[in-house]
């Protein structure tokens, strides 16, 4: 028994209905031309539709995929910006930002041997520029409240580095060699992920989630 459908319902996918030969055989007689096919409606009304080539079908599918990918890309950019704004509300480059950094807890550094002083000999030769920049930078940090004068018996040497990043920003970076100091303390460290690391992993999650969504829609 052959069942003839009077009406064809199609989910609005933004693409045209593709009719195959098996479908057409059920609706004979039909007239096939080079670019069109004419079907006779039960009410004797003639309906003519275009013949879409394989190349045109692939073009339509590619265009739809491109539109979906573009929508996903826009969504990811918007989500990334939203996350960036949320991070900006609670994070700051200034460790003493009174509006964001509200943690006033003092951190205790425990020594493995409290009776032993940790002093690293400073054999680094300084020039006039080094001395001037040390003085300028330490005064700035003192005024900001980031550091304070100490009577601690422990000491570590400081020096300036001038690598690619420092040359790019046109400012040398002061480094303190805490290696010996770290070896003398009880380890209590844990890694803090950088903001870019968090955003990269969130973006990856959004991409996978969007891809899964497309598969669900397709299925």
PDB file of N, CA and C in Angstrom, residues 77-92 195 199:
ATOM      1  N   UNK A  77      32.733  35.363  22.221  1.00  0.00           N
ATOM      2  CA  UNK A  77      33.321  36.685  22.471  1.00  0.00           C
ATOM      3  C   UNK A  77      32.523  37.423  23.550  1.00  0.00           C
ATOM      4  N   UNK A  78      31.197  37.341  23.464  1.00  0.00           N
ATOM      5  CA  UNK A  78      30.343  38.003  24.450  1.00  0.00           C
ATOM      6  C   UNK A  78      30.529  37.399  25.843  1.00  0.00           C
ATOM      7  N   UNK A  79      30.615  36.057  25.899  1.00  0.00           N
ATOM      8  CA  UNK A  79      30.812  35.387  27.183  1.00  0.00           C
ATOM      9  C   UNK A  79      32.180  35.717  27.775  1.00  0.00           C
ATOM     10  N   UNK A  80      33.183  35.746  26.906  1.00  0.00           N
ATOM     11  CA  UNK A  80      34.537  36.064  27.365  1.00  0.00           C
ATOM     12  C   UNK A  80      34.591  37.479  27.934  1.00  0.00           C
ATOM     13  N   UNK A  81      33.892  38.405  27.268  1.00  0.00           N
ATOM     14  CA  UNK A  81      33.858  39.786  27.749  1.00  0.00           C
ATOM     15  C   UNK A  81      33.107  39.880  29.072  1.00  0.00           C
ATOM     16  N   UNK A  82      32.029  39.092  29.203  1.00  0.00           N
ATOM     17  CA  UNK A  82      31.255  39.089  30.447  1.00  0.00           C
ATOM     18  C   UNK A  82      32.109  38.568  31.608  1.00  0.00           C
ATOM     19  N   UNK A  83      32.856  37.490  31.346  1.00  0.00           N
ATOM     20  CA  UNK A  83      33.738  36.919  32.372  1.00  0.00           C
ATOM     21  C   UNK A  83      34.853  37.900  32.719  1.00  0.00           C
ATOM     22  N   UNK A  84      35.377  38.571  31.673  1.00  0.00           N
ATOM     23  CA  UNK A  84      36.426  39.568  31.880  1.00  0.00           C
ATOM     24  C   UNK A  84      35.922  40.690  32.787  1.00  0.00           C
ATOM     25  N   UNK A  85      34.691  41.135  32.562  1.00  0.00           N
ATOM     26  CA  UNK A  85      34.101  42.197  33.383  1.00  0.00           C
ATOM     27  C   UNK A  85      33.915  41.735  34.831  1.00  0.00           C
ATOM     28  N   UNK A  86      33.508  40.466  35.006  1.00  0.00           N
ATOM     29  CA  UNK A  86      33.344  39.928  36.359  1.00  0.00           C
ATOM     30  C   UNK A  86      34.680  39.864  37.092  1.00  0.00           C
ATOM     31  N   UNK A  87      35.726  39.481  36.367  1.00  0.00           N
ATOM     32  CA  UNK A  87      37.060  39.428  36.973  1.00  0.00           C
ATOM     33  C   UNK A  87      37.556  40.820  37.347  1.00  0.00           C
ATOM     34  N   UNK A  88      37.238  41.803  36.498  1.00  0.00           N
ATOM     35  CA  UNK A  88      37.670  43.176  36.763  1.00  0.00           C
ATOM     36  C   UNK A  88      37.035  43.724  38.033  1.00  0.00           C
ATOM     37  N   UNK A  89      35.849  43.211  38.369  1.00  0.00           N
ATOM     38  CA  UNK A  89      35.150  43.694  39.560  1.00  0.00           C
ATOM     39  C   UNK A  89      35.837  43.256  40.856  1.00  0.00           C
ATOM     40  N   UNK A  90      36.571  42.145  40.791  1.00  0.00           N
ATOM     41  CA  UNK A  90      37.157  41.603  42.024  1.00  0.00           C
ATOM     42  C   UNK A  90      38.682  41.527  42.009  1.00  0.00           C
ATOM     43  N   UNK A  91      39.299  41.758  40.853  1.00  0.00           N
ATOM     44  CA  UNK A  91      40.765  41.646  40.769  1.00  0.00           C
ATOM     45  C   UNK A  91      41.387  42.993  40.432  1.00  0.00           C
ATOM     46  N   UNK A  92      42.650  43.146  40.806  1.00  0.00           N
ATOM     47  CA  UNK A  92      43.355  44.398  40.567  1.00  0.00           C
ATOM     48  C   UNK A  92      44.849  44.140  40.456  1.00  0.00           C
ATOM     49  N   UNK A 195      44.864  34.865  35.071  1.00  0.00           N
ATOM     50  CA  UNK A 195      43.580  35.239  34.481  1.00  0.00           C
ATOM     51  C   UNK A 195      43.433  34.706  33.058  1.00  0.00           C
ATOM     52  N   UNK A 199      40.475  32.177  31.493  1.00  0.00           N
ATOM     53  CA  UNK A 199      39.684  32.557  30.328  1.00  0.00           C
ATOM     54  C   UNK A 199      39.841  31.558  29.194  1.00  0.00           C
TER      55      UNK A 199
END
